[in-house]
């Protein structure tokens, strides 16, 4: 309903039941959605399809009733390193390593896009800002932006990395320090493979430092 003028018109006077989903539920392929009305809607997605905010799952032109999915995405910490562009290579490398160490030490996932680093909200906003302030990394700026606002700038796999955790527990699960975790970089993203862990490639990639 957000993108189609035809549907916007159809739903202008419709009785819409909104189904609010958090970002974790929105990544599932099968789930039971509950509308504001209290009605439940069993939802199953076709393979390789993904829900977007405003998807219409039912519409009855006779009764004028519709059911629409709304996704509530968490804010994202956007770290802008563009100010380093005219600095020396040594400075750029040093600051990048400092930032990588600060983010990695917190086990925060991150997506690098151009001169910006996107870090999903994994703990309280104040805690994340406190960590950034404590490290006081020179030459960078950072702010929280709404998840919906940065979606247009990201590829599908980057969206999954920022918003597609297996669940809230994926960022706080216990680590078995008896296992070795190998980290490597691929397409600008840090991935890890832990021996003895059953890691889903798209879920929490944590690196020990």
Coordinates of N, CA and C in Angstrom, one line a residue, residues 49-157:
X49 N 10.9 -15.0 -0.9 CA 10.1 -13.7 -0.8 C 10.3 -13.1 0.6
X50 N 10.2 -11.8 0.7 CA 10.4 -11.1 1.9 C 9.3 -10.1 2.2
X51 N 8.9 -10.0 3.4 CA 7.8 -9.0 3.8 C 8.4 -7.6 3.8
X52 N 7.6 -6.7 3.2 CA 8.0 -5.3 3.4 C 6.8 -4.5 4.1
X53 N 7.2 -3.4 4.7 CA 6.1 -2.6 5.4 C 5.1 -2.2 4.4
X54 N 3.8 -2.4 4.8 CA 2.7 -2.0 3.9 C 2.1 -3.2 3.0
X55 N 2.7 -4.4 3.1 CA 2.2 -5.5 2.4 C 0.7 -5.8 2.7
X56 N -0.1 -6.0 1.7 CA -1.5 -6.3 1.9 C -1.7 -7.8 1.9
X57 N -2.3 -8.4 2.9 CA -2.4 -9.8 2.9 C -3.8 -10.3 2.6
X58 N -4.8 -9.3 2.8 CA -6.2 -9.7 2.4 C -7.0 -8.4 2.1
X59 N -7.9 -8.6 1.1 CA -8.7 -7.4 0.8 C -10.1 -7.9 0.2
X60 N -11.2 -7.5 0.8 CA -12.5 -7.9 0.3 C -13.2 -6.6 -0.2
X61 N -13.3 -6.5 -1.6 CA -13.9 -5.3 -2.1 C -15.4 -5.1 -1.7
X62 N -16.0 -6.3 -1.4 CA -17.5 -6.2 -1.1 C -17.7 -5.6 0.3
X63 N -16.9 -6.1 1.3 CA -17.0 -5.5 2.7 C -16.1 -4.3 2.9
X64 N -15.2 -4.1 2.0 CA -14.2 -3.0 2.2 C -13.2 -3.3 3.3
X65 N -13.0 -4.5 3.6 CA -12.1 -4.9 4.7 C -10.7 -5.3 4.1
X66 N -9.7 -4.9 4.8 CA -8.3 -5.3 4.4 C -7.5 -5.5 5.6
X67 N -6.4 -6.3 5.4 CA -5.4 -6.6 6.4 C -4.1 -6.2 5.9
X68 N -3.3 -5.4 6.6 CA -2.1 -4.9 6.1 C -1.0 -5.1 7.1
X69 N 0.2 -5.5 6.7 CA 1.4 -5.7 7.6 C 2.1 -4.4 7.8
X70 N 2.5 -4.1 9.0 CA 3.3 -3.0 9.3 C 4.6 -3.5 10.1
X71 N 5.7 -3.2 9.6 CA 7.0 -3.6 10.3 C 7.5 -2.4 11.1
X72 N 7.8 -2.7 12.3 CA 8.4 -1.7 13.2 C 9.9 -2.0 13.3
X73 N 10.7 -1.4 12.5 CA 12.2 -1.6 12.5 C 12.9 -0.8 13.5
X74 N 13.9 -1.4 14.2 CA 14.6 -0.7 15.2 C 15.5 0.3 14.5
X75 N 15.9 1.4 15.3 CA 16.8 2.4 14.8 C 18.2 1.7 14.5
X76 N 19.0 2.4 13.7 CA 20.3 1.9 13.4 C 21.3 3.0 13.7
X77 N 22.5 2.6 14.3 CA 23.5 3.5 14.6 C 24.3 3.7 13.3
X78 N 24.4 4.9 12.7 CA 25.1 5.1 11.5 C 26.3 5.9 11.8
X79 N 27.5 5.3 11.5 CA 28.8 5.9 11.8 C 29.4 6.4 10.5
X80 N 29.6 7.7 10.4 CA 30.1 8.3 9.1 C 31.6 8.6 9.2
X81 N 32.3 7.9 8.4 CA 33.8 8.0 8.3 C 34.2 8.9 7.2
X82 N 33.3 9.5 6.5 CA 33.6 10.4 5.3 C 34.6 11.5 5.6
X83 N 34.6 12.0 6.8 CA 35.5 13.0 7.2 C 37.0 12.6 7.1
X84 N 37.2 11.3 7.0 CA 38.6 10.8 7.0 C 39.2 10.7 5.5
X85 N 38.3 11.0 4.6 CA 38.7 10.8 3.2 C 39.9 11.5 2.8
X86 N 40.1 12.7 3.3 CA 41.3 13.5 2.9 C 42.5 13.4 3.9
X87 N 42.4 12.4 4.8 CA 43.5 12.2 5.7 C 44.5 11.2 5.1
X88 N 45.6 11.1 5.8 CA 46.7 10.2 5.3 C 46.2 8.7 5.4
X89 N 46.7 7.8 4.5 CA 46.4 6.4 4.6 C 46.6 5.8 6.0
X90 N 47.7 6.3 6.6 CA 48.0 5.8 8.0 C 46.9 6.1 9.0
X91 N 46.4 7.4 8.9 CA 45.3 7.8 9.8 C 44.0 7.0 9.5
X92 N 43.7 6.8 8.2 CA 42.5 6.1 7.8 C 42.5 4.7 8.4
X93 N 43.7 4.0 8.2 CA 43.9 2.7 8.7 C 43.7 2.6 10.2
X94 N 44.4 3.5 10.9 CA 44.4 3.5 12.4 C 43.0 3.7 12.9
X95 N 42.3 4.7 12.4 CA 40.9 5.0 12.9 C 40.0 3.8 12.5
X96 N 40.1 3.3 11.4 CA 39.3 2.1 11.0 C 39.5 0.9 11.9
X97 N 40.7 0.7 12.2 CA 41.1 -0.4 13.2 C 40.5 -0.1 14.6
X98 N 40.7 1.1 15.0 CA 40.1 1.5 16.3 C 38.6 1.3 16.4
X99 N 37.9 1.7 15.3 CA 36.5 1.6 15.2 C 36.1 0.1 15.2
X100 N 36.8 -0.6 14.4 CA 36.5 -2.1 14.3 C 36.7 -2.8 15.6
X101 N 37.7 -2.4 16.3 CA 38.0 -3.0 17.6 C 36.9 -2.6 18.6
X102 N 36.5 -1.4 18.6 CA 35.4 -1.0 19.5 C 34.1 -1.7 19.2
X103 N 33.7 -1.8 18.0 CA 32.5 -2.5 17.6 C 32.6 -4.0 17.8
X104 N 33.7 -4.5 17.4 CA 33.9 -6.0 17.5 C 34.0 -6.5 19.0
X105 N 34.5 -5.6 19.8 CA 34.7 -5.9 21.2 C 33.3 -6.0 21.9
X106 N 32.3 -5.4 21.3 CA 30.9 -5.4 21.9 C 30.1 -6.5 21.2
X107 N 30.7 -7.2 20.2 CA 30.0 -8.3 19.5 C 28.9 -7.7 18.7
X108 N 29.0 -6.4 18.3 CA 28.0 -5.8 17.5 C 28.2 -6.2 16.0
X109 N 27.1 -6.7 15.3 CA 27.2 -6.9 13.9 C 27.3 -5.5 13.2
X110 N 27.9 -5.5 12.0 CA 28.0 -4.2 11.3 C 28.0 -4.4 9.8
X111 N 27.5 -3.4 9.1 CA 27.5 -3.5 7.6 C 28.3 -2.2 7.2
X112 N 29.3 -2.4 6.3 CA 30.0 -1.3 5.8 C 29.5 -0.9 4.4
X113 N 29.1 0.3 4.2 CA 28.6 0.7 2.9 C 29.2 2.1 2.5
X114 N 30.1 2.1 1.6 CA 30.8 3.3 1.2 C 31.7 3.8 2.4
X115 N 31.4 5.0 2.9 CA 32.2 5.5 4.0 C 31.4 5.5 5.3
X116 N 30.2 4.7 5.2 CA 29.4 4.6 6.4 C 29.4 3.2 7.0
X117 N 29.3 3.1 8.3 CA 29.2 1.8 9.0 C 27.8 1.8 9.7
X118 N 27.0 0.8 9.4 CA 25.7 0.6 10.0 C 25.7 -0.4 11.0
X119 N 25.3 -0.1 12.3 CA 25.3 -1.0 13.4 C 23.9 -1.1 13.9
X120 N 23.3 -2.3 13.9 CA 22.0 -2.4 14.4 C 21.9 -2.2 15.9
X121 N 20.7 -1.9 16.4 CA 20.4 -1.7 17.8 C 20.4 -3.0 18.5
X122 N 21.4 -3.4 19.2 CA 21.4 -4.7 19.9 C 21.3 -4.5 21.4
X123 N 21.6 -3.3 21.9 CA 21.4 -3.0 23.3 C 20.7 -1.6 23.4
X124 N 20.6 -1.1 24.6 CA 19.9 0.2 24.7 C 20.7 1.3 24.0
X125 N 20.0 2.2 23.4 CA 20.6 3.3 22.7 C 21.7 4.0 23.5
X126 N 21.3 4.3 24.8 CA 22.3 5.0 25.6 C 23.5 4.3 25.9
X127 N 23.4 2.9 25.9 CA 24.6 2.1 26.1 C 25.5 2.2 24.9
X128 N 24.9 2.1 23.7 CA 25.7 2.2 22.5 C 26.4 3.5 22.3
X129 N 25.7 4.6 22.6 CA 26.3 5.9 22.5 C 27.4 6.1 23.6
X130 N 27.2 5.5 24.8 CA 28.2 5.6 25.8 C 29.5 4.9 25.4
X131 N 29.3 3.7 24.7 CA 30.5 3.0 24.2 C 31.3 3.8 23.2
X132 N 30.5 4.4 22.3 CA 31.1 5.3 21.3 C 31.9 6.5 21.9
X133 N 31.2 7.1 22.9 CA 31.8 8.2 23.6 C 33.1 7.8 24.4
X134 N 33.0 6.7 25.0 CA 34.2 6.2 25.8 C 35.4 6.0 24.9
X135 N 35.2 5.4 23.7 CA 36.3 5.2 22.8 C 36.8 6.5 22.2
X136 N 35.9 7.5 22.1 CA 36.3 8.8 21.5 C 37.2 8.7 20.3
X137 N 36.7 8.1 19.2 CA 37.4 7.9 18.0 C 37.4 9.2 17.2
X138 N 38.6 9.7 16.9 CA 38.6 11.0 16.2 C 38.2 10.9 14.7
X139 N 37.6 12.0 14.2 CA 37.4 12.1 12.8 C 36.1 11.4 12.3
X140 N 35.3 10.8 13.2 CA 34.1 10.2 12.8 C 32.9 10.9 13.5
X141 N 31.7 10.7 12.8 CA 30.5 11.2 13.5 C 29.5 10.1 13.5
X142 N 28.5 10.1 14.4 CA 27.6 9.0 14.4 C 26.2 9.5 15.0
X143 N 25.2 8.9 14.5 CA 23.8 9.2 15.0 C 22.9 8.0 14.7
X144 N 21.8 8.0 15.5 CA 20.8 6.9 15.2 C 19.9 7.4 14.1
X145 N 19.6 6.5 13.2 CA 18.6 6.8 12.1 C 17.5 5.8 12.2
X146 N 16.3 6.1 11.7 CA 15.2 5.2 11.7 C 15.5 4.1 10.7
X147 N 15.2 2.8 11.1 CA 15.4 1.7 10.3 C 14.8 1.8 8.9
X148 N 13.6 2.3 8.9 CA 12.9 2.4 7.6 C 13.5 3.4 6.6
X149 N 14.2 4.4 7.2 CA 14.9 5.4 6.4 C 16.1 4.9 5.7
X150 N 16.8 3.9 6.3 CA 18.0 3.5 5.6 C 17.8 2.2 4.7
X151 N 16.7 1.6 4.8 CA 16.4 0.4 4.0 C 16.7 0.7 2.5
X152 N 16.3 1.8 1.9 CA 16.5 2.0 0.5 C 18.0 2.0 0.1
X153 N 18.9 2.2 1.0 CA 20.3 2.3 0.7 C 21.0 0.9 0.8
X154 N 20.2 -0.1 1.2 CA 20.8 -1.4 1.5 C 20.4 -2.5 0.5
X155 N 21.3 -3.5 0.3 CA 21.0 -4.7 -0.5 C 20.2 -5.7 0.5
X156 N 19.5 -6.6 -0.1 CA 18.7 -7.6 0.7 C 19.6 -8.3 1.8
X157 N 20.8 -8.7 1.4 CA 21.6 -9.4 2.4 C 22.1 -8.5 3.5

